[in-house]
Amino acid sequence: MGPGDAVDGGVFHVKLPGQDAMARRADELVVPTRVMLPRRVAVGPARQVGKRLLMALLVLAATVLIVWLDRSGYSDSADGKVDLLDAVYYATVTLSTTGYGDITPSSDGARLINVVLVTPLRVLFLIILVGTTLEVLTERTREDFRLKRWRANLRDHTVVVGFGTKGRSAILTLCATGLSKDQIVVVDPASKVIEAANAEGFTGVLGDATRSDVLLRAELQKARQVIIATQRDDTAVLVALTARQLNRGAKIVAAVREEENAPLLRQSGADAVITSASAAGRLLGLSVLSPSAGTVMEDLIQQGSGLDLVERPVIKAEVGKSVRETDDLVVSVLRGHRLLGYDDPAASPLQLTDRVITIVRASPSSAAAPKHPMPPHQRP
C-alpha cells in the first residue's frame, strides 16, 4: 500500500488526482449501452429523407403541370371547370390513391394521358414513400445482421477502455504491429467519442465499462487482451476487477496517474501497469540529461518508425547460441517468468522455449508484421 492510500475499516481508498469523464457521467446518469459498428454509408438519414421528399415534390409538380396543361379534358362536379387549385387538388388525391371522384378526366386525350403519364407517376410516388419506410426497416435489419455476424466472428480481439490520448496512442501502436481494425473494440460512455472511433473504422460500445453487461457487449469474455486507459485510477481499478472476473485468461494492461495506485491495480487483476505521469516525467528527465538518449527512447516506444522494440520467440537456428550471436540486437531474454538481461550469464545459451526482446529497424514490412513470425496466440 502506497503513502497516498488510506485505510478505513479494512477498505482501501485510492488516491484520486482529478475528475474523469467516465466516472463523472456514471455518477450523474445511467449511460445507455449500445454496440456501434463502423458505418459503411456516409450519407446521413436527414439527407436521405430530404432527397426523397424532393423527389416526391417533383413528381407532384409534374402531375400538376400535366393536369393543368390538359385542364380542358377534365370536368369538375362543383363548377364544371378546372383551375390551378383544382389541378393541384386532383394531383394530390390521385397520387395518394384517394380518388374522391369529384374531378375526373372526361375527354379521350385526358384519359390516355392518365394511363400513360399520371398512373406511372402515381406508382413512382408510392415507391418513393413506401421505399423510405422499407429502407429504414431494411437498414435496421441489415444492422442487426451485421451485429450478429460480428458477435459470431469476434474472438481473440482487443478491448480498449477509453478513447482519449492514451487509448488512441495504444491503438495506433497495435495497428502498427499489424493488428487489424476489426479486431479492436472501443468502450467509452461518451457518444461523441464512440462516433469518432466509428469514423476511424473501429467498433464502439457505448456505456460505462465498470459494468459487466457493457463489457459483455464488447465480447470481453472472448478477448485476448484488454487495455484500460481511463483518466481516473479508481475507475481503472473497477474496470480491471470486472474484466478479470469475466475473462480469467486475458492479458490486462492498465494505465494509472499516481504510482502509489499501481499495486492496487495489479491486485485487481492487471498483468501490467503503466504509470503515465511518472513515465512521462522519466522521459523528460532523460531528455534533460541527454537529449539524444531521450530521442532514442521516444523512437523505441513509437512503433512502426525508426527503431522498434519487438518481442518474439527464439527460432531453431538461434538455439544454443549466445544472445550476442543473433542477427537482432537482443536486450532481454524471457525464460518462463524470469526476465534476464542480455549481460546475464544465465541468458546464454538460448533455449527453444525462450522469448527474446530485440531492437530492430522498422520498415514497411516489419511494421505490418514482426520480423520473425509468431503463432497467432503469441502475437503482440
Tab-separated table of N, CA, C and O in Angstrom, residues 283-366:
chain	number	residue	atom	x	y	z
A	283	LEU	N	10.949	10.299	-18.908
A	283	LEU	CA	11.393	10.632	-20.258
A	283	LEU	C	11.841	12.088	-20.340
A	283	LEU	O	12.824	12.408	-21.025
A	284	LEU	N	11.152	12.959	-19.612
A	284	LEU	CA	11.557	14.357	-19.572
A	284	LEU	C	12.924	14.505	-18.908
A	284	LEU	O	13.804	15.237	-19.389
A	285	GLY	N	13.114	13.808	-17.782
A	285	GLY	CA	14.389	13.879	-17.097
A	285	GLY	C	15.524	13.335	-17.944
A	285	GLY	O	16.623	13.911	-17.977
A	286	LEU	N	15.273	12.219	-18.629
A	286	LEU	CA	16.292	11.643	-19.505
A	286	LEU	C	16.634	12.597	-20.639
A	286	LEU	O	17.802	12.729	-21.033
A	287	SER	N	15.627	13.274	-21.166
A	287	SER	CA	15.866	14.212	-22.256
A	287	SER	C	16.678	15.412	-21.787
A	287	SER	O	17.452	15.987	-22.559
A	288	VAL	N	16.521	15.801	-20.514
A	288	VAL	CA	17.314	16.899	-19.984
A	288	VAL	C	18.774	16.485	-19.859
A	288	VAL	O	19.699	17.220	-20.226
A	289	LEU	N	18.998	15.256	-19.315
A	289	LEU	CA	20.360	14.776	-19.147
A	289	LEU	C	21.024	14.478	-20.487
A	289	LEU	O	22.203	14.767	-20.687
A	290	SER	N	20.250	13.880	-21.399
A	290	SER	CA	20.800	13.528	-22.712
A	290	SER	C	19.680	13.598	-23.738
A	290	SER	O	18.883	12.670	-23.859
A	291	PRO	N	19.576	14.708	-24.451
A	291	PRO	CA	18.509	14.824	-25.460
A	291	PRO	C	18.539	13.704	-26.489
A	291	PRO	O	17.487	13.243	-26.936
A	292	SER	N	19.722	13.231	-26.852
A	292	SER	CA	19.824	12.151	-27.838
A	292	SER	C	19.251	10.857	-27.273
A	292	SER	O	18.544	10.116	-27.974
A	293	ALA	N	19.571	10.568	-26.005
A	293	ALA	CA	19.028	9.359	-25.380
A	293	ALA	C	17.509	9.442	-25.275
A	293	ALA	O	16.796	8.448	-25.485
A	294	GLY	N	16.997	10.637	-24.959
A	294	GLY	CA	15.545	10.808	-24.922
A	294	GLY	C	14.909	10.598	-26.271
A	294	GLY	O	13.832	10.000	-26.374
A	295	THR	N	15.577	11.052	-27.325
A	295	THR	CA	15.063	10.850	-28.681
A	295	THR	C	15.027	9.374	-29.041
A	295	THR	O	14.075	8.882	-29.647
A	296	VAL	N	16.088	8.634	-28.645
A	296	VAL	CA	16.129	7.194	-28.927
A	296	VAL	C	15.020	6.470	-28.175
A	296	VAL	O	14.339	5.594	-28.729
A	297	MET	N	14.803	6.824	-26.901
A	297	MET	CA	13.752	6.175	-26.130
A	297	MET	C	12.373	6.456	-26.721
A	297	MET	O	11.531	5.558	-26.811
A	298	GLU	N	12.140	7.680	-27.139
A	298	GLU	CA	10.860	8.011	-27.751
A	298	GLU	C	10.673	7.268	-29.066
A	298	GLU	O	9.566	6.844	-29.412
A	299	ASP	N	11.778	7.083	-29.804
A	299	ASP	CA	11.717	6.337	-31.052
A	299	ASP	C	11.385	4.872	-30.790
A	299	ASP	O	10.612	4.248	-31.528
A	300	LEU	N	11.956	4.308	-29.712
A	300	LEU	CA	11.719	2.903	-29.402
A	300	LEU	C	10.267	2.630	-29.029
A	300	LEU	O	9.725	1.569	-29.362
A	301	ILE	N	9.635	3.560	-28.330
A	301	ILE	CA	8.251	3.320	-27.899
A	301	ILE	C	7.241	3.725	-28.966
A	301	ILE	O	6.041	3.507	-28.788
A	302	GLN	N	7.725	4.320	-30.058
A	302	GLN	CA	6.833	4.658	-31.169
A	302	GLN	C	6.970	3.579	-32.235
A	302	GLN	O	7.946	3.543	-32.971
A	303	GLN	N	5.981	2.695	-32.273
A	303	GLN	CA	6.063	1.528	-33.144
A	303	GLN	C	5.873	1.909	-34.607
A	303	GLN	O	5.056	2.761	-34.944
A	304	GLY	N	6.669	1.272	-35.483
A	304	GLY	CA	6.467	1.438	-36.916
A	304	GLY	C	7.366	2.454	-37.565
A	304	GLY	O	7.264	2.674	-38.775
A	305	SER	N	8.272	3.094	-36.803
A	305	SER	CA	9.179	4.073	-37.392
A	305	SER	C	10.503	4.017	-36.655
A	305	SER	O	10.541	3.822	-35.432
A	306	GLY	N	11.606	4.193	-37.378
A	306	GLY	CA	12.922	4.183	-36.761
A	306	GLY	C	13.262	2.830	-36.189
A	306	GLY	O	13.256	1.811	-36.877
A	307	LEU	N	13.575	2.788	-34.896
A	307	LEU	CA	13.876	1.549	-34.189
A	307	LEU	C	12.654	1.087	-33.416
A	307	LEU	O	11.938	1.897	-32.836
A	308	ASP	N	12.421	-0.227	-33.407
A	308	ASP	CA	11.271	-0.801	-32.712
A	308	ASP	C	11.740	-1.846	-31.708
A	308	ASP	O	12.697	-2.586	-31.954
A	309	LEU	N	11.046	-1.901	-30.585
A	309	LEU	CA	11.221	-2.994	-29.631
A	309	LEU	C	10.244	-4.101	-29.991
A	309	LEU	O	9.033	-3.863	-30.077
A	310	VAL	N	10.747	-5.307	-30.207
A	310	VAL	CA	9.909	-6.420	-30.653
A	310	VAL	C	10.171	-7.623	-29.758
A	310	VAL	O	11.333	-7.980	-29.506
A	311	GLU	N	9.119	-8.230	-29.266
A	311	GLU	CA	9.225	-9.493	-28.532
A	311	GLU	C	8.854	-10.631	-29.468
A	311	GLU	O	7.801	-10.601	-30.106
A	312	ARG	N	9.720	-11.616	-29.550
A	312	ARG	CA	9.498	-12.736	-30.468
A	312	ARG	C	10.046	-14.019	-29.850
A	312	ARG	O	10.891	-13.976	-28.938
A	313	PRO	N	9.608	-15.182	-30.341
A	313	PRO	CA	10.174	-16.440	-29.856
A	313	PRO	C	11.535	-16.705	-30.485
A	313	PRO	O	11.859	-16.181	-31.558
A	314	VAL	N	12.313	-17.516	-29.825
A	314	VAL	CA	13.610	-17.929	-30.365
A	314	VAL	C	13.380	-18.932	-31.495
A	314	VAL	O	12.602	-19.874	-31.360
A	315	ILE	N	14.049	-18.714	-32.633
A	315	ILE	CA	13.932	-19.635	-33.760
A	315	ILE	C	14.950	-20.764	-33.598
A	315	ILE	O	15.899	-20.673	-32.814
A	316	LYS	N	14.741	-21.833	-34.368
A	316	LYS	CA	15.587	-23.019	-34.218
A	316	LYS	C	17.046	-22.711	-34.512
A	316	LYS	O	17.952	-23.283	-33.885
A	317	ALA	N	17.299	-21.824	-35.465
A	317	ALA	CA	18.685	-21.507	-35.826
A	317	ALA	C	19.421	-20.797	-34.702
A	317	ALA	O	20.666	-20.754	-34.702
A	318	GLU	N	18.691	-20.222	-33.749
A	318	GLU	CA	19.316	-19.487	-32.659
A	318	GLU	C	19.490	-20.316	-31.400
A	318	GLU	O	20.138	-19.868	-30.449
A	319	VAL	N	18.922	-21.525	-31.360
A	319	VAL	CA	19.004	-22.367	-30.168
A	319	VAL	C	20.461	-22.768	-29.933
A	319	VAL	O	21.176	-23.196	-30.851
A	320	GLY	N	20.926	-22.609	-28.703
A	320	GLY	CA	22.295	-22.947	-28.341
A	320	GLY	C	23.282	-21.826	-28.542
A	320	GLY	O	24.450	-21.949	-28.135
A	321	LYS	N	22.860	-20.719	-29.149
A	321	LYS	CA	23.760	-19.600	-29.387
A	321	LYS	C	23.702	-18.607	-28.232
A	321	LYS	O	22.758	-18.599	-27.439
A	322	SER	N	24.694	-17.752	-28.191
A	322	SER	CA	24.697	-16.663	-27.224
A	322	SER	C	23.797	-15.537	-27.720
A	322	SER	O	23.496	-15.444	-28.917
A	323	VAL	N	23.338	-14.685	-26.801
A	323	VAL	CA	22.471	-13.574	-27.189
A	323	VAL	C	23.193	-12.615	-28.134
A	323	VAL	O	22.570	-11.918	-28.933
A	324	ARG	N	24.527	-12.589	-28.082
A	324	ARG	CA	25.303	-11.702	-28.939
A	324	ARG	C	25.500	-12.274	-30.342
A	324	ARG	O	25.991	-11.574	-31.229
A	325	GLU	N	25.143	-13.527	-30.534
A	325	GLU	CA	25.340	-14.170	-31.828
A	325	GLU	C	24.094	-14.152	-32.707
A	325	GLU	O	24.111	-14.689	-33.805
A	326	THR	N	23.027	-13.562	-32.232
A	326	THR	CA	21.794	-13.479	-33.018
A	326	THR	C	21.883	-12.332	-34.013
A	326	THR	O	22.697	-11.410	-33.865
A	327	ASP	N	21.055	-12.397	-35.054
A	327	ASP	CA	21.043	-11.332	-36.061
A	327	ASP	C	20.502	-10.025	-35.506
A	327	ASP	O	20.938	-8.949	-35.905
A	328	ASP	N	19.539	-10.123	-34.579
A	328	ASP	CA	18.949	-8.927	-33.988
A	328	ASP	C	19.705	-8.543	-32.721
A	328	ASP	O	20.429	-9.347	-32.124
A	329	LEU	N	19.503	-7.297	-32.300
A	329	LEU	CA	20.113	-6.806	-31.069
A	329	LEU	C	19.207	-7.187	-29.900
A	329	LEU	O	18.164	-6.577	-29.669
A	330	VAL	N	19.602	-8.212	-29.143
A	330	VAL	CA	18.804	-8.718	-28.027
A	330	VAL	C	19.133	-7.916	-26.780
A	330	VAL	O	20.308	-7.754	-26.417
A	331	VAL	N	18.084	-7.398	-26.130
A	331	VAL	CA	18.285	-6.636	-24.896
A	331	VAL	C	17.841	-7.425	-23.666
A	331	VAL	O	18.338	-7.182	-22.574
A	332	SER	N	16.918	-8.373	-23.830
A	332	SER	CA	16.451	-9.186	-22.706
A	332	SER	C	15.973	-10.530	-23.221
A	332	SER	O	15.592	-10.669	-24.394
A	333	VAL	N	16.006	-11.506	-22.313
A	333	VAL	CA	15.529	-12.857	-22.617
A	333	VAL	C	14.456	-13.211	-21.601
A	333	VAL	O	14.677	-13.075	-20.385
A	334	LEU	N	13.291	-13.640	-22.084
A	334	LEU	CA	12.199	-14.057	-21.211
A	334	LEU	C	12.206	-15.578	-21.158
A	334	LEU	O	11.908	-16.254	-22.144
A	335	ARG	N	12.558	-16.125	-20.016
A	335	ARG	CA	12.626	-17.580	-19.817
A	335	ARG	C	11.656	-17.945	-18.711
A	335	ARG	O	11.897	-17.692	-17.527
A	336	GLY	N	10.531	-18.503	-19.125
A	336	GLY	CA	9.481	-18.779	-18.153
A	336	GLY	C	8.916	-17.472	-17.643
A	336	GLY	O	8.396	-16.654	-18.402
A	337	HIS	N	9.015	-17.245	-16.338
A	337	HIS	CA	8.575	-15.992	-15.738
A	337	HIS	C	9.752	-15.097	-15.357
A	337	HIS	O	9.562	-14.074	-14.701
A	338	ARG	N	10.950	-15.475	-15.784
A	338	ARG	CA	12.144	-14.699	-15.461
A	338	ARG	C	12.541	-13.830	-16.652
A	338	ARG	O	12.581	-14.296	-17.788
A	339	LEU	N	12.839	-12.571	-16.372
A	339	LEU	CA	13.310	-11.646	-17.393
A	339	LEU	C	14.798	-11.418	-17.162
A	339	LEU	O	15.205	-10.796	-16.184
A	340	LEU	N	15.609	-11.918	-18.088
A	340	LEU	CA	17.057	-11.884	-17.952
A	340	LEU	C	17.632	-10.820	-18.872
A	340	LEU	O	17.250	-10.719	-20.039
A	341	GLY	N	18.554	-10.026	-18.371
A	341	GLY	CA	19.223	-9.046	-19.192
A	341	GLY	C	20.191	-9.696	-20.168
A	341	GLY	O	20.609	-10.852	-19.981
A	342	TYR	N	20.564	-8.966	-21.193
A	342	TYR	CA	21.458	-9.532	-22.211
A	342	TYR	C	22.821	-9.891	-21.625
A	342	TYR	O	23.509	-10.793	-22.128
A	343	ASP	N	23.227	-9.189	-20.535
A	343	ASP	CA	24.530	-9.443	-19.940
A	343	ASP	C	24.475	-10.448	-18.801
A	343	ASP	O	25.497	-10.727	-18.166
A	344	ASP	N	23.297	-11.018	-18.555
A	344	ASP	CA	23.158	-12.025	-17.507
A	344	ASP	C	23.751	-13.339	-18.005
A	344	ASP	O	23.369	-13.820	-19.089
A	345	PRO	N	24.677	-13.941	-17.271
A	345	PRO	CA	25.270	-15.209	-17.735
A	345	PRO	C	24.232	-16.303	-17.968
A	345	PRO	O	24.444	-17.181	-18.805
A	346	ALA	N	23.104	-16.246	-17.238
A	346	ALA	CA	22.082	-17.279	-17.403
A	346	ALA	C	21.290	-17.113	-18.699
A	346	ALA	O	20.553	-18.028	-19.095
A	347	ALA	N	21.416	-15.959	-19.378
A	347	ALA	CA	20.650	-15.735	-20.610
A	347	ALA	C	21.176	-16.564	-21.776
A	347	ALA	O	20.440	-16.855	-22.720
A	348	SER	N	22.441	-16.923	-21.739
A	348	SER	CA	23.049	-17.711	-22.810
A	348	SER	C	23.437	-19.092	-22.261
A	348	SER	O	23.863	-19.224	-21.102
A	349	PRO	N	23.270	-20.161	-23.069
A	349	PRO	CA	22.778	-20.145	-24.456
A	349	PRO	C	21.257	-20.055	-24.502
A	349	PRO	O	20.583	-20.367	-23.530
A	350	LEU	N	20.756	-19.633	-25.664
A	350	LEU	CA	19.318	-19.506	-25.855
A	350	LEU	C	18.664	-20.872	-25.961
A	350	LEU	O	19.238	-21.809	-26.525
A	351	GLN	N	17.446	-20.963	-25.426
A	351	GLN	CA	16.676	-22.200	-25.469
A	351	GLN	C	15.471	-22.037	-26.388
A	351	GLN	O	15.017	-20.908	-26.636
A	352	LEU	N	14.938	-23.153	-26.864
A	352	LEU	CA	13.836	-23.098	-27.827
A	352	LEU	C	12.577	-22.495	-27.229
A	352	LEU	O	11.774	-21.886	-27.926
A	353	THR	N	12.407	-22.641	-25.920
A	353	THR	CA	11.205	-22.121	-25.265
A	353	THR	C	11.362	-20.663	-24.831
A	353	THR	O	10.425	-20.085	-24.277
A	354	ASP	N	12.525	-20.073	-25.087
A	354	ASP	CA	12.751	-18.682	-24.700
A	354	ASP	C	12.037	-17.725	-25.645
A	354	ASP	O	11.712	-18.057	-26.781
A	355	ARG	N	11.827	-16.528	-25.134
A	355	ARG	CA	11.384	-15.405	-25.954
A	355	ARG	C	12.385	-14.282	-25.749
A	355	ARG	O	12.884	-14.084	-24.644
A	356	VAL	N	12.698	-13.563	-26.804
A	356	VAL	CA	13.695	-12.513	-26.728
A	356	VAL	C	13.058	-11.171	-27.064
A	356	VAL	O	12.156	-11.082	-27.898
A	357	ILE	N	13.520	-10.139	-26.398
A	357	ILE	CA	13.113	-8.767	-26.689
A	357	ILE	C	14.265	-8.110	-27.429
A	357	ILE	O	15.375	-7.992	-26.900
A	358	THR	N	14.004	-7.712	-28.664
A	358	THR	CA	15.067	-7.242	-29.544
A	358	THR	C	14.766	-5.831	-30.041
A	358	THR	O	13.620	-5.369	-30.006
A	359	ILE	N	15.820	-5.166	-30.512
A	359	ILE	CA	15.693	-3.878	-31.177
A	359	ILE	C	15.949	-4.099	-32.658
A	359	ILE	O	17.007	-4.610	-33.045
A	360	VAL	N	14.980	-3.754	-33.484
A	360	VAL	CA	15.079	-3.964	-34.927
A	360	VAL	C	14.789	-2.648	-35.629
A	360	VAL	O	14.160	-1.751	-35.083
A	361	ARG	N	15.258	-2.555	-36.843
A	361	ARG	CA	14.977	-1.400	-37.676
A	361	ARG	C	13.590	-1.541	-38.272
A	361	ARG	O	13.275	-2.532	-38.902
A	362	ALA	N	12.735	-0.532	-38.065
A	362	ALA	CA	11.376	-0.576	-38.588
A	362	ALA	C	11.404	-0.367	-40.093
A	362	ALA	O	12.191	0.411	-40.624
A	363	SER	N	10.519	-1.089	-40.767
A	363	SER	CA	10.372	-0.966	-42.212
A	363	SER	C	8.918	-1.211	-42.540
A	363	SER	O	8.151	-1.676	-41.703
A	364	PRO	N	8.457	-0.911	-43.781
A	364	PRO	CA	7.056	-1.168	-44.122
A	364	PRO	C	6.642	-2.600	-43.881
A	364	PRO	O	5.522	-2.876	-43.475
A	365	SER	N	7.562	-3.543	-44.097
A	365	SER	CA	7.202	-4.947	-43.885
A	365	SER	C	7.196	-5.305	-42.412
A	365	SER	O	6.334	-6.019	-41.924
A	366	SER	N	8.186	-4.751	-41.663
A	366	SER	CA	8.226	-5.061	-40.239
A	366	SER	C	7.153	-4.341	-39.467
A	366	SER	O	6.756	-4.763	-38.383
